[in-house]
Amino acid sequence: MHHKTTIEPFRIKVVEQIRLSSEEERLQYLADAQYNPFLLKSNQVIIDLLTDSGTSAMSSEQWAGVMRGDESYAGAVSWQRLENAVKDLTGYPYVMPTHQGRAAEHLLYSRIGGPGKVFISNTHFDTTRANIEFSGATAIDIPIEEGRHPDWDHPFKGNMDTARLEALIAEHGAANIGAVVLTVTNNSGGGQPVSMANARAVSEICRSHGVLFILDACRVAENAYFIRHREEDYADKSYRQIAQEMFSLADGCIMSAKKDALVNMGGFLALKDLDLAVQCRTVLIITEGYSTYGGLSGRDMEAIAIGLEEVFDADYLHYRIKSTGYLGEKLREMGVPLIWPIGGHAVYVDAKAFYPHIPVEQFPGQSLVCELYLKAGIRSCEIGSVMFGKTDADGQLVPAAMELVRLAIPRRVYTQSHIDYVVETFRELITEKEKAPGYRIVYEPPFLRHFTARFEPVKG
Ligand code: F0G
């Protein structure tokens, strides 16, 4: 039996009150936060789409696991569960628990990075690039051409350009390539999936040159959904088998458990090679914790082990990808310009096209973020010139490639009526587009300005 409505395949056992607010109150809250939603208090927000990271609702099974957590310093039962869960999923024998994804990145890239080394990715996530560059190495992004154009259709827009990969290895020399990092799904490129064929091609190139191949696997289950439904020969495989096949192509993985492991904190590094694992484990013990807990409590490790099973449930993944797509399709029907097709964890709005009257120097993405908050208490994230813009020697803005606003969907948190409320808000914003002001920055820190910059509206 096929139903038109994809229902949430869970019912609600515990609720968290959302504090509703009036537009008048939000005007004051946003002014107090100096027009930067990162500076809002979370109880001033009605629907929080800032990130899908660490914002999942845990299941009753995971909470039961929390109660079972074994907090022994060494060799805890909860560690054995996590280690087995990661080994079963990835096939990698050496597992290191960390407090989140970037800590796992630090363990690996501080060992294999350094001046002269080059890292190549479909797109490095910000913290990945930062860890690589902090070691003195260089990070290069080579998504396929389709991935650089918001409205070009392609089933696997997250793919890596393998011809460029060959060329870069030839140019820099295989010995100078620190690693090739495939990010699944490609978060910075719009949450777009990577095909198995592409992962296999990347794997073969790496193998033939003796280059290390690492998966950034934090959304590997969502990626598996797209492979099963879009790539030939995968319709009869389970999501878990698809993920296992992808892991088998690489030499190791980094995972932020805050995404597809359905927990609020945690991560791990897993590797095939013993020598490299011994080096990384030394950094683990110095910076995170002893090797059988890393940066985690026993209860966290239980919850991750359970989440890694739950995320591959077919009904869950169907609901997850369909519900993200639902928001994207409704917005597209209304003519909201978007990155298309819709990815796994978020909808990315093209704010430059939505607010053509706001020049890039006045941050159309920041304007949309502020309007969504003022109108309806929705918190979203600018991914444009506030986040990635640079200033040249004459003090002029060098804009980012795109002015996007990300609506990231926390896992198992919001129901369809919450999402319909977001859709309705856009319907209203469309009718009053020309009223949205541009913004100017009145304070910015030297690094990562989007977190703490202060703004004011430009009076027209
Ligand atoms: N890799 C990818 C692809 C990510 O999206 C993130 C985090 C990380 C690594 C780092 O993991 O946060 O656990 O240290 N992405 C979050 C986001 C912050 O909002 O997209 P972490």
mmCIF file of C-alpha atoms in Angstrom, residues 53-343:
data_model
loop_
_atom_site.group_PDB
_atom_site.id
_atom_site.type_symbol
_atom_site.label_atom_id
_atom_site.label_comp_id
_atom_site.label_asym_id
_atom_site.label_seq_id
_atom_site.Cartn_x
_atom_site.Cartn_y
_atom_site.Cartn_z
ATOM 1 C CA SER A 53 24.835 18.738 13.980
ATOM 2 C CA GLY A 54 24.330 17.521 17.544
ATOM 3 C CA THR A 55 20.656 18.500 17.389
ATOM 4 C CA SER A 56 19.125 15.033 16.854
ATOM 5 C CA ALA A 57 16.451 13.606 19.118
ATOM 6 C CA MET A 58 17.695 10.358 20.652
ATOM 7 C CA SER A 59 15.427 7.302 20.690
ATOM 8 C CA SER A 60 14.097 5.523 23.766
ATOM 9 C CA GLU A 61 16.653 2.773 23.008
ATOM 10 C CA GLN A 62 19.476 5.306 23.055
ATOM 11 C CA TRP A 63 18.267 6.764 26.359
ATOM 12 C CA ALA A 64 18.107 3.227 27.756
ATOM 13 C CA GLY A 65 21.710 2.866 26.573
ATOM 14 C CA VAL A 66 22.616 6.057 28.430
ATOM 15 C CA MET A 67 21.468 4.387 31.669
ATOM 16 C CA ARG A 68 23.597 1.314 30.859
ATOM 17 C CA GLY A 69 26.708 3.391 30.192
ATOM 18 C CA ASP A 70 29.789 1.849 31.777
ATOM 19 C CA GLU A 71 32.023 4.638 33.026
ATOM 20 C CA SER A 72 35.134 2.527 33.692
ATOM 21 C CA TYR A 73 38.347 4.298 32.790
ATOM 22 C CA ALA A 74 39.771 1.391 30.794
ATOM 23 C CA GLY A 75 38.085 -1.327 28.744
ATOM 24 C CA ALA A 76 34.504 -0.257 29.516
ATOM 25 C CA VAL A 77 31.720 -2.486 28.197
ATOM 26 C CA SER A 78 30.306 0.615 26.459
ATOM 27 C CA TRP A 79 33.601 1.043 24.619
ATOM 28 C CA GLN A 80 33.494 -2.582 23.479
ATOM 29 C CA ARG A 81 29.996 -1.943 22.106
ATOM 30 C CA LEU A 82 31.108 1.160 20.246
ATOM 31 C CA GLU A 83 34.282 -0.449 18.935
ATOM 32 C CA ASN A 84 32.326 -3.447 17.653
ATOM 33 C CA ALA A 85 29.656 -1.254 16.069
ATOM 34 C CA VAL A 86 32.283 0.794 14.211
ATOM 35 C CA LYS A 87 34.294 -2.283 13.169
ATOM 36 C CA ASP A 88 31.151 -4.029 11.878
ATOM 37 C CA LEU A 89 30.082 -0.992 9.895
ATOM 38 C CA THR A 90 33.427 0.146 8.501
ATOM 39 C CA GLY A 91 35.527 -3.000 8.444
ATOM 40 C CA TYR A 92 38.430 -0.933 9.821
ATOM 41 C CA PRO A 93 40.260 -2.665 12.691
ATOM 42 C CA TYR A 94 41.613 0.393 14.578
ATOM 43 C CA VAL A 95 39.014 2.676 16.152
ATOM 44 C CA MET A 96 39.640 5.861 18.159
ATOM 45 C CA PRO A 97 36.770 7.603 19.992
ATOM 46 C CA THR A 98 36.822 11.425 20.054
ATOM 47 C CA HIS A 99 34.577 14.127 21.452
ATOM 48 C CA GLN A 100 33.504 15.256 17.983
ATOM 49 C CA GLY A 101 34.478 15.151 14.311
ATOM 50 C CA ARG A 102 37.096 17.891 14.320
ATOM 51 C CA ALA A 103 38.991 16.160 17.128
ATOM 52 C CA ALA A 104 39.275 13.069 14.915
ATOM 53 C CA GLU A 105 40.451 15.374 12.115
ATOM 54 C CA HIS A 106 43.098 16.767 14.425
ATOM 55 C CA LEU A 107 44.404 13.292 15.317
ATOM 56 C CA LEU A 108 44.856 12.369 11.671
ATOM 57 C CA TYR A 109 45.815 15.619 9.949
ATOM 58 C CA SER A 110 48.315 16.650 12.621
ATOM 59 C CA ARG A 111 50.138 13.353 11.831
ATOM 60 C CA ILE A 112 49.910 13.192 8.050
ATOM 61 C CA GLY A 113 49.780 16.938 7.310
ATOM 62 C CA GLY A 114 52.582 19.476 7.488
ATOM 63 C CA PRO A 115 54.297 21.915 5.105
ATOM 64 C CA GLY A 116 54.553 20.668 1.516
ATOM 65 C CA LYS A 117 51.659 18.215 1.835
ATOM 66 C CA VAL A 118 48.587 18.544 -0.355
ATOM 67 C CA PHE A 119 45.082 17.267 0.508
ATOM 68 C CA ILE A 120 42.442 16.853 -2.182
ATOM 69 C CA SER A 121 38.687 16.619 -1.593
ATOM 70 C CA ASN A 122 35.348 16.913 -3.393
ATOM 71 C CA THR A 123 34.944 19.758 -0.862
ATOM 72 C CA HIS A 124 36.728 19.992 2.482
ATOM 73 C CA PHE A 125 34.353 20.951 5.286
ATOM 74 C CA ASP A 126 35.532 24.145 7.085
ATOM 75 C CA THR A 127 36.983 22.338 10.119
ATOM 76 C CA THR A 128 38.688 19.809 7.828
ATOM 77 C CA ARG A 129 40.321 22.566 5.811
ATOM 78 C CA ALA A 130 41.248 24.401 9.031
ATOM 79 C CA ASN A 131 42.914 21.298 10.537
ATOM 80 C CA ILE A 132 44.828 20.657 7.314
ATOM 81 C CA GLU A 133 45.936 24.277 6.893
ATOM 82 C CA PHE A 134 46.811 24.565 10.597
ATOM 83 C CA SER A 135 49.334 21.749 10.059
ATOM 84 C CA GLY A 136 50.954 23.813 7.284
ATOM 85 C CA ALA A 137 49.527 21.716 4.456
ATOM 86 C CA THR A 138 47.370 22.831 1.496
ATOM 87 C CA ALA A 139 43.723 21.847 0.900
ATOM 88 C CA ILE A 140 42.287 21.744 -2.637
ATOM 89 C CA ASP A 141 38.595 21.261 -3.548
ATOM 90 C CA ILE A 142 37.725 19.542 -6.829
ATOM 91 C CA PRO A 143 33.954 18.961 -7.073
ATOM 92 C CA ILE A 144 32.635 18.055 -10.526
ATOM 93 C CA GLU A 145 31.580 21.036 -12.654
ATOM 94 C CA GLU A 146 27.852 20.350 -12.028
ATOM 95 C CA GLY A 147 28.495 20.793 -8.301
ATOM 96 C CA ARG A 148 29.553 24.403 -8.842
ATOM 97 C CA HIS A 149 26.224 25.472 -10.388
ATOM 98 C CA PRO A 150 23.216 25.749 -8.028
ATOM 99 C CA ASP A 151 20.559 24.874 -10.614
ATOM 100 C CA TRP A 152 22.308 22.274 -12.785
ATOM 101 C CA ASP A 153 20.639 18.929 -12.331
ATOM 102 C CA HIS A 154 22.780 15.861 -11.611
ATOM 103 C CA PRO A 155 21.992 12.792 -9.467
ATOM 104 C CA PHE A 156 25.395 12.888 -7.740
ATOM 105 C CA LYS A 157 26.411 16.508 -7.563
ATOM 106 C CA GLY A 158 28.746 15.690 -4.652
ATOM 107 C CA ASN A 159 31.111 13.694 -6.899
ATOM 108 C CA MET A 160 34.822 14.427 -7.166
ATOM 109 C CA ASP A 161 36.331 15.400 -10.525
ATOM 110 C CA THR A 162 38.521 12.336 -11.119
ATOM 111 C CA ALA A 163 40.324 13.789 -14.153
ATOM 112 C CA ARG A 164 41.449 16.719 -11.978
ATOM 113 C CA LEU A 165 42.449 14.255 -9.267
ATOM 114 C CA GLU A 166 44.777 12.423 -11.685
ATOM 115 C CA ALA A 167 46.164 15.747 -12.885
ATOM 116 C CA LEU A 168 46.792 17.037 -9.345
ATOM 117 C CA ILE A 169 48.564 13.829 -8.299
ATOM 118 C CA ALA A 170 50.770 14.103 -11.406
ATOM 119 C CA GLU A 171 51.443 17.796 -10.711
ATOM 120 C CA HIS A 172 52.339 17.491 -7.009
ATOM 121 C CA GLY A 173 53.743 13.948 -7.007
ATOM 122 C CA ALA A 174 52.045 11.082 -5.160
ATOM 123 C CA ALA A 175 54.537 11.275 -2.273
ATOM 124 C CA ASN A 176 53.361 14.827 -1.477
ATOM 125 C CA ILE A 177 49.662 14.009 -1.345
ATOM 126 C CA GLY A 178 48.737 13.747 2.357
ATOM 127 C CA ALA A 179 45.393 12.124 1.556
ATOM 128 C CA VAL A 180 42.385 12.258 -0.708
ATOM 129 C CA VAL A 181 39.276 13.021 1.388
ATOM 130 C CA LEU A 182 35.829 12.169 0.058
ATOM 131 C CA THR A 183 33.082 13.959 2.013
ATOM 132 C CA VAL A 184 29.771 12.035 1.952
ATOM 133 C CA THR A 185 27.403 13.714 1.527
ATOM 134 C CA ASN A 186 29.174 16.838 0.353
ATOM 135 C CA ASN A 187 27.985 19.295 3.029
ATOM 136 C CA SER A 188 29.577 22.506 1.727
ATOM 137 C CA GLY A 189 28.401 21.651 -1.786
ATOM 138 C CA GLY A 190 24.743 21.540 -0.720
ATOM 139 C CA GLY A 191 24.460 18.167 1.058
ATOM 140 C CA GLN A 192 24.802 16.490 -2.328
ATOM 141 C CA PRO A 193 25.522 12.749 -2.600
ATOM 142 C CA VAL A 194 28.559 10.943 -4.019
ATOM 143 C CA SER A 195 27.965 7.871 -6.205
ATOM 144 C CA MET A 196 29.556 4.480 -5.555
ATOM 145 C CA ALA A 197 31.021 4.619 -9.052
ATOM 146 C CA ASN A 198 32.772 7.873 -8.179
ATOM 147 C CA ALA A 199 34.023 6.531 -4.835
ATOM 148 C CA ARG A 200 35.332 3.444 -6.647
ATOM 149 C CA ALA A 201 37.093 5.525 -9.292
ATOM 150 C CA VAL A 202 38.700 7.683 -6.583
ATOM 151 C CA SER A 203 39.729 4.530 -4.714
ATOM 152 C CA GLU A 204 41.360 3.021 -7.814
ATOM 153 C CA ILE A 205 43.286 6.199 -8.559
ATOM 154 C CA CYS A 206 44.513 6.409 -4.949
ATOM 155 C CA ARG A 207 45.485 2.727 -4.908
ATOM 156 C CA SER A 208 47.393 2.930 -8.184
ATOM 157 C CA HIS A 209 49.470 5.851 -6.835
ATOM 158 C CA GLY A 210 49.803 4.584 -3.256
ATOM 159 C CA VAL A 211 47.869 7.602 -1.900
ATOM 160 C CA LEU A 212 45.857 7.413 1.360
ATOM 161 C CA PHE A 213 42.073 7.568 0.825
ATOM 162 C CA ILE A 214 39.918 8.828 3.721
ATOM 163 C CA LEU A 215 36.105 9.075 3.916
ATOM 164 C CA ASP A 216 34.526 11.941 5.840
ATOM 165 C CA ALA A 217 31.552 9.762 6.671
ATOM 166 C CA CYS A 218 29.372 11.892 8.941
ATOM 167 C CA ARG A 219 26.362 11.627 6.599
ATOM 168 C CA VAL A 220 27.184 8.215 5.064
ATOM 169 C CA ALA A 221 23.705 6.774 5.725
ATOM 170 C CA GLU A 222 21.980 9.673 3.947
ATOM 171 C CA ASN A 223 24.439 9.192 1.090
ATOM 172 C CA ALA A 224 23.557 5.466 0.945
ATOM 173 C CA TYR A 225 19.883 6.377 0.498
ATOM 174 C CA PHE A 226 20.675 8.327 -2.664
ATOM 175 C CA ILE A 227 22.850 5.514 -4.044
ATOM 176 C CA ARG A 228 20.124 2.941 -3.531
ATOM 177 C CA HIS A 229 17.527 5.096 -5.287
ATOM 178 C CA ARG A 230 19.612 6.731 -8.011
ATOM 179 C CA GLU A 231 22.445 4.381 -8.969
ATOM 180 C CA GLU A 232 22.074 1.234 -11.034
ATOM 181 C CA ASP A 233 22.536 -2.152 -9.303
ATOM 182 C CA TYR A 234 21.925 -0.886 -5.767
ATOM 183 C CA ALA A 235 18.119 -1.146 -5.501
ATOM 184 C CA ASP A 236 18.351 -4.591 -3.887
ATOM 185 C CA LYS A 237 21.092 -3.779 -1.387
ATOM 186 C CA SER A 238 20.369 -2.550 2.121
ATOM 187 C CA TYR A 239 21.477 0.952 3.108
ATOM 188 C CA ARG A 240 23.927 -0.579 5.530
ATOM 189 C CA GLN A 241 25.447 -2.838 2.857
ATOM 190 C CA ILE A 242 25.855 0.180 0.599
ATOM 191 C CA ALA A 243 27.653 2.103 3.348
ATOM 192 C CA GLN A 244 29.831 -0.950 4.069
ATOM 193 C CA GLU A 245 30.788 -1.179 0.406
ATOM 194 C CA MET A 246 31.774 2.486 0.414
ATOM 195 C CA PHE A 247 33.912 2.068 3.548
ATOM 196 C CA SER A 248 35.617 -0.935 1.934
ATOM 197 C CA LEU A 249 36.936 1.337 -0.832
ATOM 198 C CA ALA A 250 38.825 3.655 1.551
ATOM 199 C CA ASP A 251 41.743 3.306 3.987
ATOM 200 C CA GLY A 252 39.944 4.893 6.897
ATOM 201 C CA CYS A 253 37.272 7.326 7.962
ATOM 202 C CA ILE A 254 36.524 10.291 10.135
ATOM 203 C CA MET A 255 33.044 10.584 11.529
ATOM 204 C CA SER A 256 31.278 13.300 13.445
ATOM 205 C CA ALA A 257 28.701 11.204 15.305
ATOM 206 C CA LYS A 258 26.650 14.398 15.755
ATOM 207 C CA LYS A 259 25.083 13.775 12.359
ATOM 208 C CA ASP A 260 24.226 10.247 11.208
ATOM 209 C CA ALA A 261 24.989 8.561 14.553
ATOM 210 C CA LEU A 262 21.964 10.436 15.939
ATOM 211 C CA VAL A 263 23.643 11.746 19.093
ATOM 212 C CA ASN A 264 24.334 15.149 20.571
ATOM 213 C CA MET A 265 28.108 14.775 20.935
ATOM 214 C CA GLY A 266 30.807 12.378 19.747
ATOM 215 C CA GLY A 267 32.948 11.188 16.882
ATOM 216 C CA PHE A 268 35.642 8.727 15.882
ATOM 217 C CA LEU A 269 38.594 7.992 13.646
ATOM 218 C CA ALA A 270 38.898 4.476 12.213
ATOM 219 C CA LEU A 271 41.863 3.189 10.188
ATOM 220 C CA LYS A 272 43.108 0.103 8.376
ATOM 221 C CA ASP A 273 46.809 0.712 8.927
ATOM 222 C CA LEU A 274 48.379 -0.198 12.292
ATOM 223 C CA ASP A 275 51.390 2.139 12.075
ATOM 224 C CA LEU A 276 49.242 5.173 11.337
ATOM 225 C CA ALA A 277 46.759 4.133 14.043
ATOM 226 C CA VAL A 278 49.556 3.938 16.634
ATOM 227 C CA GLN A 279 50.663 7.482 15.774
ATOM 228 C CA CYS A 280 47.123 8.865 15.917
ATOM 229 C CA ARG A 281 46.381 7.004 19.153
ATOM 230 C CA THR A 282 49.326 8.744 20.795
ATOM 231 C CA VAL A 283 47.756 12.132 19.991
ATOM 232 C CA LEU A 284 44.394 10.754 21.166
ATOM 233 C CA ILE A 285 45.779 9.930 24.603
ATOM 234 C CA ILE A 286 47.549 13.295 24.896
ATOM 235 C CA THR A 287 44.667 15.492 23.760
ATOM 236 C CA GLU A 288 41.368 13.592 24.167
ATOM 237 C CA GLY A 289 41.622 10.804 26.712
ATOM 238 C CA TYR A 290 42.669 7.194 27.158
ATOM 239 C CA SER A 291 42.169 5.062 24.058
ATOM 240 C CA THR A 292 39.014 3.300 25.281
ATOM 241 C CA TYR A 293 37.005 6.488 25.832
ATOM 242 C CA GLY A 294 38.736 9.341 24.001
ATOM 243 C CA GLY A 295 36.668 12.423 24.719
ATOM 244 C CA LEU A 296 33.521 10.510 25.622
ATOM 245 C CA SER A 297 31.594 9.195 28.606
ATOM 246 C CA GLY A 298 30.571 5.544 28.562
ATOM 247 C CA ARG A 299 26.928 6.632 28.124
ATOM 248 C CA ASP A 300 27.862 8.659 25.019
ATOM 249 C CA MET A 301 29.555 5.600 23.502
ATOM 250 C CA GLU A 302 26.444 3.464 24.129
ATOM 251 C CA ALA A 303 24.234 6.044 22.431
ATOM 252 C CA ILE A 304 26.536 6.257 19.394
ATOM 253 C CA ALA A 305 26.677 2.460 19.018
ATOM 254 C CA ILE A 306 22.858 2.316 19.029
ATOM 255 C CA GLY A 307 22.500 5.363 16.737
ATOM 256 C CA LEU A 308 24.807 3.785 14.150
ATOM 257 C CA GLU A 309 22.319 0.889 13.908
ATOM 258 C CA GLU A 310 19.142 2.973 13.959
ATOM 259 C CA VAL A 311 20.218 5.380 11.236
ATOM 260 C CA PHE A 312 20.194 2.608 8.611
ATOM 261 C CA ASP A 313 16.553 1.702 9.320
ATOM 262 C CA ALA A 314 14.795 1.879 5.937
ATOM 263 C CA ASP A 315 11.707 3.683 7.252
ATOM 264 C CA TYR A 316 13.810 6.238 9.079
ATOM 265 C CA LEU A 317 16.004 7.031 6.062
ATOM 266 C CA HIS A 318 13.008 7.229 3.742
ATOM 267 C CA TYR A 319 11.330 9.721 6.072
ATOM 268 C CA ARG A 320 14.569 11.642 6.549
ATOM 269 C CA ILE A 321 15.324 12.230 2.873
ATOM 270 C CA LYS A 322 11.665 12.713 1.903
ATOM 271 C CA SER A 323 11.060 15.267 4.634
ATOM 272 C CA THR A 324 14.084 17.359 3.653
ATOM 273 C CA GLY A 325 12.940 17.089 0.021
ATOM 274 C CA TYR A 326 9.383 18.090 1.055
ATOM 275 C CA LEU A 327 10.600 21.476 2.300
ATOM 276 C CA GLY A 328 12.718 21.977 -0.804
ATOM 277 C CA GLU A 329 9.961 21.021 -3.234
ATOM 278 C CA LYS A 330 7.370 23.284 -1.567
ATOM 279 C CA LEU A 331 9.771 26.219 -1.702
ATOM 280 C CA ARG A 332 10.654 25.514 -5.322
ATOM 281 C CA GLU A 333 6.959 25.376 -6.292
ATOM 282 C CA MET A 334 6.641 28.907 -4.887
ATOM 283 C CA GLY A 335 9.566 30.054 -6.993
ATOM 284 C CA VAL A 336 12.155 30.324 -4.195
ATOM 285 C CA PRO A 337 15.579 29.906 -5.869
ATOM 286 C CA LEU A 338 17.407 26.891 -4.406
ATOM 287 C CA ILE A 339 20.339 24.581 -4.861
ATOM 288 C CA TRP A 340 18.791 21.770 -6.900
ATOM 289 C CA PRO A 341 18.325 18.849 -6.465
ATOM 290 C CA ILE A 342 17.721 18.929 -2.700
ATOM 291 C CA GLY A 343 20.435 17.208 -0.667
#
